mmCIF file of C-alpha atoms in Angstrom:
data_model
loop_
_atom_site.group_PDB
_atom_site.id
_atom_site.type_symbol
_atom_site.label_atom_id
_atom_site.label_comp_id
_atom_site.label_asym_id
_atom_site.label_seq_id
_atom_site.Cartn_x
_atom_site.Cartn_y
_atom_site.Cartn_z
ATOM 1 C CA MET A 94 90.262 76.227 60.129
ATOM 2 C CA SER A 95 90.494 78.400 56.995
ATOM 3 C CA GLN A 96 93.237 80.446 56.124
ATOM 4 C CA THR A 97 91.334 83.737 56.816
ATOM 5 C CA ASN A 98 90.472 82.709 60.398
ATOM 6 C CA ALA A 99 93.888 81.356 60.980
ATOM 7 C CA ALA A 100 95.206 84.716 60.225
ATOM 8 C CA THR A 101 92.909 86.313 62.217
ATOM 9 C CA VAL A 102 93.898 84.184 65.160
ATOM 10 C CA GLN A 103 97.597 84.890 64.578
ATOM 11 C CA HIS A 104 97.049 88.578 65.065
ATOM 12 C CA LYS A 105 94.766 88.491 68.092
ATOM 13 C CA PRO A 106 96.413 90.497 71.122
ATOM 14 C CA THR A 107 96.032 88.695 74.316
ATOM 15 C CA SER A 108 97.183 89.761 77.754
ATOM 16 C CA ARG A 109 100.320 88.576 79.318
ATOM 17 C CA LYS A 110 99.735 85.439 81.638
ATOM 18 C CA ARG A 111 103.055 84.700 83.125
ATOM 19 C CA TRP A 112 106.329 86.751 84.031
ATOM 20 C CA THR A 113 109.319 85.666 82.053
ATOM 21 C CA ALA A 114 113.080 86.404 82.786
ATOM 22 C CA THR A 115 112.652 89.533 80.234
ATOM 23 C CA ASP A 116 109.695 90.813 82.403
ATOM 24 C CA LEU A 117 111.612 90.637 85.362
ATOM 25 C CA GLY A 118 114.231 92.263 83.750
ATOM 26 C CA LEU A 119 112.084 95.092 82.562
ATOM 27 C CA ILE A 120 110.671 95.478 86.224
ATOM 28 C CA ALA A 121 114.393 96.057 87.460
ATOM 29 C CA VAL A 122 115.047 98.333 84.546
ATOM 30 C CA PHE A 123 112.123 100.562 85.057
ATOM 31 C CA ALA A 124 112.443 100.411 88.852
ATOM 32 C CA ALA A 125 116.193 101.812 88.375
ATOM 33 C CA LEU A 126 114.542 104.517 85.684
ATOM 34 C CA VAL A 127 112.304 105.699 88.483
ATOM 35 C CA ALA A 128 115.030 105.962 90.911
ATOM 36 C CA ALA A 129 117.138 107.691 88.448
ATOM 37 C CA SER A 130 114.604 110.366 87.707
ATOM 38 C CA ALA A 131 114.291 111.014 91.381
ATOM 39 C CA ILE A 132 117.892 111.838 91.481
ATOM 40 C CA VAL A 133 117.326 114.805 89.487
ATOM 41 C CA PRO A 134 116.988 117.831 91.636
ATOM 42 C CA GLY A 135 113.351 118.717 92.293
ATOM 43 C CA ILE A 136 111.738 122.032 92.799
ATOM 44 C CA PRO A 137 110.145 122.593 96.191
ATOM 45 C CA VAL A 138 106.769 124.159 95.932
ATOM 46 C CA GLY A 139 104.966 126.158 98.741
ATOM 47 C CA ALA A 140 105.490 126.061 102.428
ATOM 48 C CA LEU A 141 105.521 122.355 102.608
ATOM 49 C CA GLY A 142 108.101 121.930 100.356
ATOM 50 C CA VAL A 143 106.828 119.011 98.164
ATOM 51 C CA PRO A 144 109.076 118.930 95.185
ATOM 52 C CA ILE A 145 108.312 118.916 91.702
ATOM 53 C CA THR A 146 110.121 116.056 90.265
ATOM 54 C CA LEU A 147 110.226 113.967 87.190
ATOM 55 C CA VAL A 148 109.276 110.969 89.091
ATOM 56 C CA THR A 149 105.625 111.162 87.841
ATOM 57 C CA LEU A 150 106.915 110.945 84.143
ATOM 58 C CA THR A 151 108.758 107.726 84.832
ATOM 59 C CA VAL A 152 105.713 106.359 86.774
ATOM 60 C CA MET A 153 103.281 106.970 83.997
ATOM 61 C CA LEU A 154 105.937 105.652 81.394
ATOM 62 C CA SER A 155 106.313 102.233 83.451
ATOM 63 C CA GLY A 156 102.546 101.863 83.389
ATOM 64 C CA LEU A 157 102.425 102.675 79.719
ATOM 65 C CA VAL A 158 104.951 100.395 78.786
ATOM 66 C CA LEU A 159 104.751 97.688 81.042
ATOM 67 C CA GLY A 160 100.973 97.215 81.772
ATOM 68 C CA ALA A 161 99.278 97.069 85.168
ATOM 69 C CA GLY A 162 101.211 94.198 86.870
ATOM 70 C CA ARG A 163 104.658 94.727 85.873
ATOM 71 C CA GLY A 164 104.328 98.576 86.105
ATOM 72 C CA PHE A 165 103.067 98.076 89.702
ATOM 73 C CA ALA A 166 105.884 95.761 90.417
ATOM 74 C CA ALA A 167 108.400 98.323 89.034
ATOM 75 C CA VAL A 168 107.357 101.211 90.809
ATOM 76 C CA GLY A 169 106.410 99.297 93.829
ATOM 77 C CA LEU A 170 110.162 97.987 93.897
ATOM 78 C CA TYR A 171 111.228 101.416 93.656
ATOM 79 C CA VAL A 172 109.282 102.581 96.714
ATOM 80 C CA LEU A 173 110.206 99.299 98.802
ATOM 81 C CA LEU A 174 113.704 100.019 98.124
ATOM 82 C CA GLY A 175 113.387 103.696 99.384
ATOM 83 C CA LEU A 176 111.281 102.755 102.581
ATOM 84 C CA ALA A 177 114.059 100.179 103.237
ATOM 85 C CA GLY A 178 116.828 102.834 103.395
ATOM 86 C CA LEU A 179 118.330 103.481 99.945
ATOM 87 C CA PRO A 180 118.464 107.275 99.263
ATOM 88 C CA ILE A 181 116.460 107.254 95.983
ATOM 89 C CA PHE A 182 113.436 109.507 96.805
ATOM 90 C CA SER A 183 113.633 113.133 95.818
ATOM 91 C CA GLY A 184 116.334 115.006 97.728
ATOM 92 C CA GLY A 185 117.997 111.699 98.478
ATOM 93 C CA ARG A 186 115.336 111.245 101.116
ATOM 94 C CA SER A 187 114.588 107.533 102.431
ATOM 95 C CA GLY A 188 113.339 105.418 105.272
ATOM 96 C CA LEU A 189 109.970 104.877 106.817
ATOM 97 C CA GLY A 190 110.072 108.536 108.015
ATOM 98 C CA ILE A 191 108.884 109.746 104.668
ATOM 99 C CA LEU A 192 105.414 108.426 105.509
ATOM 100 C CA ALA A 193 105.157 110.989 108.176
ATOM 101 C CA THR A 194 105.993 113.901 105.679
ATOM 102 C CA ALA A 195 103.545 115.855 103.120
ATOM 103 C CA SER A 196 104.984 113.822 100.209
ATOM 104 C CA ALA A 197 103.690 110.395 101.795
ATOM 105 C CA GLY A 198 100.498 110.454 99.845
ATOM 106 C CA TYR A 199 102.250 110.986 96.553
ATOM 107 C CA ILE A 200 104.905 108.103 97.077
ATOM 108 C CA ILE A 201 102.030 105.727 98.128
ATOM 109 C CA ALA A 202 100.194 106.543 95.141
ATOM 110 C CA PHE A 203 102.883 105.797 92.570
ATOM 111 C CA PRO A 204 102.557 102.058 92.202
ATOM 112 C CA LEU A 205 98.769 102.593 92.115
ATOM 113 C CA ALA A 206 98.851 105.044 89.523
ATOM 114 C CA ALA A 207 101.350 103.108 87.559
ATOM 115 C CA ALA A 208 99.033 100.018 87.684
ATOM 116 C CA ALA A 209 96.115 101.934 86.664
ATOM 117 C CA THR A 210 97.796 103.579 83.846
ATOM 118 C CA GLY A 211 98.919 100.161 82.788
ATOM 119 C CA TYR A 212 95.521 98.411 82.816
ATOM 120 C CA LEU A 213 93.936 101.366 80.759
ATOM 121 C CA ALA A 214 97.074 101.215 78.416
ATOM 122 C CA ALA A 215 96.644 97.506 77.893
ATOM 123 C CA VAL A 216 92.716 97.998 76.909
ATOM 124 C CA ILE A 217 93.546 100.956 74.712
ATOM 125 C CA ILE A 218 96.476 98.965 72.872
ATOM 126 C CA ARG A 219 94.133 95.934 72.432
ATOM 127 C CA ARG A 220 91.315 98.057 71.110
ATOM 128 C CA THR A 221 92.211 101.004 69.404
ATOM 129 C CA VAL A 222 94.160 102.364 66.587
ATOM 130 C CA LYS A 223 92.953 105.709 65.530
ATOM 131 C CA PHE A 224 93.646 108.445 68.252
ATOM 132 C CA ARG A 225 95.717 105.794 70.459
ATOM 133 C CA ALA A 226 98.014 108.663 71.773
ATOM 134 C CA LEU A 227 94.833 110.803 72.510
ATOM 135 C CA TRP A 228 93.472 107.903 74.605
ATOM 136 C CA LEU A 229 96.970 107.059 76.331
ATOM 137 C CA PHE A 230 97.013 110.607 77.381
ATOM 138 C CA ALA A 231 93.516 110.366 78.797
ATOM 139 C CA ALA A 232 94.587 107.460 80.695
ATOM 140 C CA THR A 233 97.574 109.021 82.386
ATOM 141 C CA MET A 234 95.516 112.069 83.367
ATOM 142 C CA VAL A 235 92.851 110.035 84.865
ATOM 143 C CA SER A 236 95.430 108.323 87.019
ATOM 144 C CA SER A 237 97.193 111.568 87.871
ATOM 145 C CA ILE A 238 94.367 113.191 88.950
ATOM 146 C CA VAL A 239 92.351 110.689 90.675
ATOM 147 C CA ILE A 240 95.135 108.688 92.211
ATOM 148 C CA ILE A 241 98.352 110.795 92.362
ATOM 149 C CA HIS A 242 96.877 114.052 93.146
ATOM 150 C CA GLY A 243 93.999 112.635 95.255
ATOM 151 C CA LEU A 244 96.210 110.657 97.643
ATOM 152 C CA GLY A 245 98.677 113.579 97.597
ATOM 153 C CA VAL A 246 96.025 115.827 99.093
ATOM 154 C CA VAL A 247 95.012 113.295 101.620
ATOM 155 C CA GLY A 248 98.655 112.898 102.497
ATOM 156 C CA MET A 249 98.850 116.825 103.206
ATOM 157 C CA MET A 250 95.686 116.635 105.158
ATOM 158 C CA VAL A 251 96.992 113.799 107.351
ATOM 159 C CA ASN A 252 100.501 114.658 107.874
ATOM 160 C CA ALA A 253 100.567 118.571 107.346
ATOM 161 C CA LYS A 254 97.251 118.854 108.985
ATOM 162 C CA LEU A 255 95.798 120.889 106.168
ATOM 163 C CA ASP A 256 91.970 121.116 105.547
ATOM 164 C CA PHE A 257 90.725 119.853 102.290
ATOM 165 C CA SER A 258 90.624 123.170 100.380
ATOM 166 C CA LYS A 259 94.155 124.348 101.456
ATOM 167 C CA ALA A 260 95.423 120.905 100.668
ATOM 168 C CA VAL A 261 93.963 121.096 97.184
ATOM 169 C CA LEU A 262 95.303 124.659 96.696
ATOM 170 C CA ALA A 263 98.835 123.341 97.687
ATOM 171 C CA ASP A 264 98.478 120.441 95.070
ATOM 172 C CA LEU A 265 97.405 122.707 92.145
ATOM 173 C CA PRO A 266 100.976 123.910 91.305
ATOM 174 C CA PHE A 267 102.009 120.278 90.489
ATOM 175 C CA VAL A 268 99.044 119.905 87.782
ATOM 176 C CA PRO A 269 100.656 121.925 84.923
ATOM 177 C CA GLY A 270 103.885 120.078 85.093
ATOM 178 C CA ASP A 271 102.141 116.506 85.035
ATOM 179 C CA ILE A 272 100.222 117.605 82.023
ATOM 180 C CA LEU A 273 103.544 118.131 80.165
ATOM 181 C CA LYS A 274 105.161 114.997 81.599
ATOM 182 C CA ASN A 275 102.050 112.836 80.824
ATOM 183 C CA VAL A 276 102.377 114.272 77.093
ATOM 184 C CA LEU A 277 106.267 113.300 77.215
ATOM 185 C CA ALA A 278 105.455 109.991 78.811
ATOM 186 C CA VAL A 279 103.041 109.122 75.914
ATOM 187 C CA ILE A 280 105.191 110.269 73.246
ATOM 188 C CA ILE A 281 108.113 108.086 74.614
ATOM 189 C CA ALA A 282 105.632 105.092 75.061
ATOM 190 C CA MET A 283 104.346 105.353 71.645
ATOM 191 C CA ALA A 284 107.921 105.060 70.180
ATOM 192 C CA ILE A 285 108.554 101.938 72.334
ATOM 193 C CA HIS A 286 105.442 100.391 71.346
ATOM 194 C CA LYS A 287 106.093 100.980 67.610
ATOM 195 C CA ALA A 288 109.515 99.473 68.110
ATOM 196 C CA PHE A 289 108.362 96.574 70.365
ATOM 197 C CA PRO A 290 104.773 95.943 69.604
ATOM 198 C CA ASP A 291 104.666 93.029 71.880
ATOM 199 C CA VAL A 292 105.985 94.692 74.705
ATOM 200 C CA LEU A 293 102.685 95.337 76.480
ATOM 201 C CA VAL A 294 100.551 92.836 74.863
ATOM 202 C CA ARG A 295 101.335 89.599 73.076
ATOM 203 C CA ARG A 296 100.135 88.529 69.641
ATOM 204 C CA VAL A 297 99.160 84.853 69.527
ATOM 205 C CA LYS A 298 101.630 83.165 67.118
#
């Protein structure tokens, strides 16, 4: 193999295949980060009282930094611990009863959104250099609108007995805040990727 080809191989990014102790540690750290963001008092919106919180910021950040599998695991761990009884949902709520509230769709969506964002982020990191931040922001917005807000609307239709149009109207106040939180998540993620280039995709040594 020529030196040129060898250099090309050395810099070729590849997906992570196996989780190491470091990966498990990152999953635990980001699960704790999501839980900590939920402790910050939320702002209840509308008659249903679904709060605006910082959780969506840390959910998106988990996907942007950890990728699909680890992002899903980190946010999924947070959700499972909350459903198991730890008071780590917004407002100190916990337990399976949360699945009967208007917030249920959002909570169920969080791990899925982290996974989707993580998958898209890995593709973007591997294939782009220019406008990377813009592409990452687009990834967070797609995951937010399609998964978090989509399932949030479904949750309000099921548990709050709202029709589709009313559920969409109840969800709309969350969109501007999510745009700002997604911008912040991308800024933080870009800084992390700059400092730790192998955190999401490895380069073959």
